[in-house]
Protein backbone atom coordinates (compact mmCIF):
# COMPACT_ATOMS: atom_id res chain seq x y z
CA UNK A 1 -11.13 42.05 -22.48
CA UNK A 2 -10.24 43.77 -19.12
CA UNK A 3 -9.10 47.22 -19.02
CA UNK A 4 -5.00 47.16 -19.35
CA UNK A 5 -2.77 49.39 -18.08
CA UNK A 6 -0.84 51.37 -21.17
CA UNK A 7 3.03 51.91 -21.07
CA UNK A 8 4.66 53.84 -23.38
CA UNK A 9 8.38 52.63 -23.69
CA UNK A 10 11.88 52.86 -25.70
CA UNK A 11 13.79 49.66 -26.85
CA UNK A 12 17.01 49.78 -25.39
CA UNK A 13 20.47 48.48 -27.14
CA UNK A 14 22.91 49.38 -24.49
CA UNK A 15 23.62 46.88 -20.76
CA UNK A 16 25.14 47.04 -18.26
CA UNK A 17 25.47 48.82 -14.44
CA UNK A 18 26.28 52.41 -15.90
CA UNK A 19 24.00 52.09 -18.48
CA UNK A 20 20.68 51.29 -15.85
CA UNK A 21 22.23 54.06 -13.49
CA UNK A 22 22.07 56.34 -15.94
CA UNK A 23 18.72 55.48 -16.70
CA UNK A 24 17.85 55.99 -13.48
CA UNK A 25 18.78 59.19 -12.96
CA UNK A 26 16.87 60.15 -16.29
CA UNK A 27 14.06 59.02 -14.51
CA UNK A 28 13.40 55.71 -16.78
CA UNK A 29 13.08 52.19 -16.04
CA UNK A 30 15.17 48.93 -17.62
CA UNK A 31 12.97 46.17 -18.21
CA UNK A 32 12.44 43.08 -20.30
CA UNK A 33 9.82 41.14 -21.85
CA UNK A 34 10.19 37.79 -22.30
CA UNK A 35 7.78 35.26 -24.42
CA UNK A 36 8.31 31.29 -24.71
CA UNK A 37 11.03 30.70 -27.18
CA UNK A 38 11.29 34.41 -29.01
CA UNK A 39 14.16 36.69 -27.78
CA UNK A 40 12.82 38.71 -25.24
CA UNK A 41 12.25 42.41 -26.27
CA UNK A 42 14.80 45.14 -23.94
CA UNK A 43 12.93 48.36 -23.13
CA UNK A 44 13.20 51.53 -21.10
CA UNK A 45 9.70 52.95 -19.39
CA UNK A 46 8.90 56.06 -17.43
CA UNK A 47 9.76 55.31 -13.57
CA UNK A 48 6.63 57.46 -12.37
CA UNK A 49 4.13 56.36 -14.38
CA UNK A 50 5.42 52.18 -14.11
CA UNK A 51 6.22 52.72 -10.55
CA UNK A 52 2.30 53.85 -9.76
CA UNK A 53 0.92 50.96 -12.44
CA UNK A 54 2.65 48.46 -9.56
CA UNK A 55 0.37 49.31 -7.08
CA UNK A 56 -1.93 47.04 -8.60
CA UNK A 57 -1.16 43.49 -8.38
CA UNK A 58 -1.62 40.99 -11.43
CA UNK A 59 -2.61 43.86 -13.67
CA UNK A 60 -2.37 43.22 -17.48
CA UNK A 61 0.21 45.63 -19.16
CA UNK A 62 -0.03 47.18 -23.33
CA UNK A 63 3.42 47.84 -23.74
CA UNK A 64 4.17 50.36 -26.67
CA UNK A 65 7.63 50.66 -27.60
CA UNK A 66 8.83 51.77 -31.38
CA UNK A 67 6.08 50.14 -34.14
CA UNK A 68 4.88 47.56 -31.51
CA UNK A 69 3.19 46.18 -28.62
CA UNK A 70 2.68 43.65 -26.49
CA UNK A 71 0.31 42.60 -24.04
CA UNK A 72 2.01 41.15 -20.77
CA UNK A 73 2.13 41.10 -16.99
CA UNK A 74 4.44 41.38 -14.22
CA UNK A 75 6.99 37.90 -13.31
CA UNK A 76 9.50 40.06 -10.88
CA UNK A 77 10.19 43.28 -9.62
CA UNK A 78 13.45 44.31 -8.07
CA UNK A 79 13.78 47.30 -5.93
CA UNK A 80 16.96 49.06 -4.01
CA UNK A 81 17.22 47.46 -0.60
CA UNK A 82 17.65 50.69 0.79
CA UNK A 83 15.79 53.22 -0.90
CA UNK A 84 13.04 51.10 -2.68
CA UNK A 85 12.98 51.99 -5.74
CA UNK A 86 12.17 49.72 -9.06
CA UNK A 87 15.65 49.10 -10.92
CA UNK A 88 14.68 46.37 -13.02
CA UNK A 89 10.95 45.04 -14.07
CA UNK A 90 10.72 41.61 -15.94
CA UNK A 91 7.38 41.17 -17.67
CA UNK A 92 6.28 37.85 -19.65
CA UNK A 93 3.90 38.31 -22.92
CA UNK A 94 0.31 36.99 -23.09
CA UNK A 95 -1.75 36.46 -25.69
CA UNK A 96 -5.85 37.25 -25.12
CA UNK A 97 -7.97 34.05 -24.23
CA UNK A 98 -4.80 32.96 -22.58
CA UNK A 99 -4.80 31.18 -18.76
CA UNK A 100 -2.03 31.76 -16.91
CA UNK A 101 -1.33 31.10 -12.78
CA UNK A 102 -0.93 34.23 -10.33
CA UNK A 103 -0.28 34.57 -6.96
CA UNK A 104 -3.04 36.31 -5.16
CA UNK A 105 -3.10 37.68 -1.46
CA UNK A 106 -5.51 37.03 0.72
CA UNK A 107 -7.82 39.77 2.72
CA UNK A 108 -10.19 38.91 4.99
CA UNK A 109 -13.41 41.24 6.13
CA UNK A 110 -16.19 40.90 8.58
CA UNK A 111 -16.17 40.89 12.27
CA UNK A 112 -16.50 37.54 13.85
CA UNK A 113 -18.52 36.18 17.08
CA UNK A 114 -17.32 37.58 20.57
CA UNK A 115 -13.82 37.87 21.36
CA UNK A 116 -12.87 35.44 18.24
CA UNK A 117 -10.40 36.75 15.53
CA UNK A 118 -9.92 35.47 12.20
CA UNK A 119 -6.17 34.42 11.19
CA UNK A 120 -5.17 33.98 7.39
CA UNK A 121 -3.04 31.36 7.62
CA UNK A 122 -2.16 31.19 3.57
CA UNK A 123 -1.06 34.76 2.81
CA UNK A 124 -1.58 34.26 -0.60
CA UNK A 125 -2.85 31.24 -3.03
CA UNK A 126 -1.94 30.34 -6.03
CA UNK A 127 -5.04 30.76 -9.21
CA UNK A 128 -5.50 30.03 -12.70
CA UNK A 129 -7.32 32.93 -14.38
CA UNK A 130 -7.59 33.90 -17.61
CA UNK A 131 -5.26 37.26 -18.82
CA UNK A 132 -8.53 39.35 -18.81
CA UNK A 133 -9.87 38.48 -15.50
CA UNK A 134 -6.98 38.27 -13.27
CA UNK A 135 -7.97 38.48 -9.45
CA UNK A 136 -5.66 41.31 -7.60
CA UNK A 137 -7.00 39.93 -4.20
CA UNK A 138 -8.94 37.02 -2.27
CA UNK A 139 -11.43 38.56 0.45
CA UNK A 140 -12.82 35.86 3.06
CA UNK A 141 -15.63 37.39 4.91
CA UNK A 142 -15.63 36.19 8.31
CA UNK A 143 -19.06 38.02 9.64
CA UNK A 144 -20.67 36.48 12.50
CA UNK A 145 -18.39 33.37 12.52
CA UNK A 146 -17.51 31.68 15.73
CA UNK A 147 -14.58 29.94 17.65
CA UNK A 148 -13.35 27.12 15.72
CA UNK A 149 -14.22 27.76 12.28
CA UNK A 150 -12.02 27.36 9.66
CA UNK A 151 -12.21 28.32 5.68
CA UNK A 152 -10.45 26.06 3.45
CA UNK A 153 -8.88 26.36 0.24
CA UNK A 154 -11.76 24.81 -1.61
CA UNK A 155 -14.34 26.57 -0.14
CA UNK A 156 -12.59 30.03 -1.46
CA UNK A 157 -15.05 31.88 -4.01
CA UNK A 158 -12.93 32.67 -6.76
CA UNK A 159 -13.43 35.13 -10.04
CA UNK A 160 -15.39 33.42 -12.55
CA UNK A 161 -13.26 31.50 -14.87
CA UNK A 162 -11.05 31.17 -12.18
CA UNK A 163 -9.57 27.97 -10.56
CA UNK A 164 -7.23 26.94 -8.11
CA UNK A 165 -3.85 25.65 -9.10
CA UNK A 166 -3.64 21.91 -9.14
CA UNK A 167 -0.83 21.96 -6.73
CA UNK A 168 -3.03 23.34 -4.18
CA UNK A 169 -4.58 20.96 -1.70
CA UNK A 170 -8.33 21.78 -1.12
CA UNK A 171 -8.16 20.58 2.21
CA UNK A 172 -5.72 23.07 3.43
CA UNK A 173 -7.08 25.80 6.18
CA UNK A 174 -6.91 29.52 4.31
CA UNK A 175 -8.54 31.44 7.23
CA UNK A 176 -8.86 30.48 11.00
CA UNK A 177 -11.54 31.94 13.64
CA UNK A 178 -10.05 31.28 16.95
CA UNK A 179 -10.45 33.12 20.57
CA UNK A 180 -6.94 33.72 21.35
CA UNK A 181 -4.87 32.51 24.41
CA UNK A 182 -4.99 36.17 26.29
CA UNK A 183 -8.69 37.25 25.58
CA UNK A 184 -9.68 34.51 28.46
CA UNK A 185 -7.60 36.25 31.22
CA UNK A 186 -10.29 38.49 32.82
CA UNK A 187 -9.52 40.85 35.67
CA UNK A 188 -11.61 41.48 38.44
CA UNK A 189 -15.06 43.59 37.68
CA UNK A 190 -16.63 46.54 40.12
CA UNK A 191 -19.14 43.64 40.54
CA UNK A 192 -16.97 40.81 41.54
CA UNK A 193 -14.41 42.89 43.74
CA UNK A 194 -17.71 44.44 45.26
CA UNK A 195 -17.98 41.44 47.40
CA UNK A 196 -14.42 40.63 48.61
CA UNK A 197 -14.74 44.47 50.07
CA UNK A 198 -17.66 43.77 51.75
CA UNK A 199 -16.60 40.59 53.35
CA UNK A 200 -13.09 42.79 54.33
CA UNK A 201 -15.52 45.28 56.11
CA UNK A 202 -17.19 43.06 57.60
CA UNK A 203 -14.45 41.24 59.17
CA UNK A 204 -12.77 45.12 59.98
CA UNK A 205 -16.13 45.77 62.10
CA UNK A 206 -16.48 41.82 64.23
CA UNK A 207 -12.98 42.76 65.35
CA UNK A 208 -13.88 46.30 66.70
CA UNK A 209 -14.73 44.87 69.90
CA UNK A 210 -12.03 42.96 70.59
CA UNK A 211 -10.04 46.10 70.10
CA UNK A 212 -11.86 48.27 72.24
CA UNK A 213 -12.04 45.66 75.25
């Protein structure tokens, strides 16, 4: 199994808006587990320690609480629209040897051809991973690739064990290299105005006589 990140929690009895705000201001967390046809478990965690286990994404939670745990991971996440802060988590349990499908965002790396850049133009795709090898992140290395080239869905390399959802269409373009629009509006060089000066003195110097006569 993968390394798991360990919460240590309270079951909570008490709902409601006063009852999370004062929570809150102790510094703890509402959330809720939930698991296919059991009633879902209601805890309280430590907002410090759960709000730095976010950072990753699709990790695999132990959640202690009271006698028990559970094994789970992350379905939603609200925060304050204003301040940001996690109010309410909503985890689902797992079981070990268990598949389950995760978003995961998509990076890319490498510096392409020229004056190309590479585009992701699927922010994030859609796996099926087992609970111990969940991917937090898709990375599309786009080294020496050139105008034109795209990087489809079914060409991704994914975690071992890993697929991509059914839903997903293979043929679909992940990552783009491209020369954009603006990069092909040069202005004028030392060595191509060079010239046009020239031919200006030139013509300043044929009508000097003129002038003088």
């Amino acid at each position: 199994m993968a390394d798991t990140i360990t919460l240590k929690g309270e079951v909570r009895s008490e709902f409601g808006k006063g009852v999370a705000r004062r929570m809150r201001v102790a510094q703890q967390i509402p959330a809720t587990i939930y698991a296919g046809g059991v009633q879902p478990v209601f805890i309280k965690l430590p907002m410090r320690e759960t709000t730095l286990a976010l950072r990753r994404t699709n990790a695999l939670f132990t959640i202690e609480f009271g006698s028990g745990s559970k094994m789970a991971v992350v379905k939603d996440v609200q925060r304050n629209p204003v301040k940001r802060i996690v109010e309410h988590i909503d985890f689902y349990e797992v079981k070990a040897g268990e598949k389950i499908e995760v978003s995961v965002p998509v990076f890319v790396e490498g510096t392409p051809k020229g004056a190309a850049v590479a585009f992701v133009d699927i922010q994030e795709l859609t796996v099926r991973a087992d609970v111990s090898n969940l991917p937090e992140r898709i990375v599309v290395n786009v080294e020496g690739m050139t105008d034109g080239t795209k990087v489809f869905a079914k060409d991704i390399e994914l975690p071992e064990g890993a697929e991509l959802d059914a839903s997903t269409n293979g043929e679909e373009s992940v990552v783009t290299v491209e020369v954009p629009e603006d990069a092909s509006e040069t202005t004028a060089t030392p060595e191509t105005a060079a010239p046009a000066e020239a031919d200006a003195a030139a013509a300043t110097t044929d009508a000097a006589p003129a002038d003088a006569a």
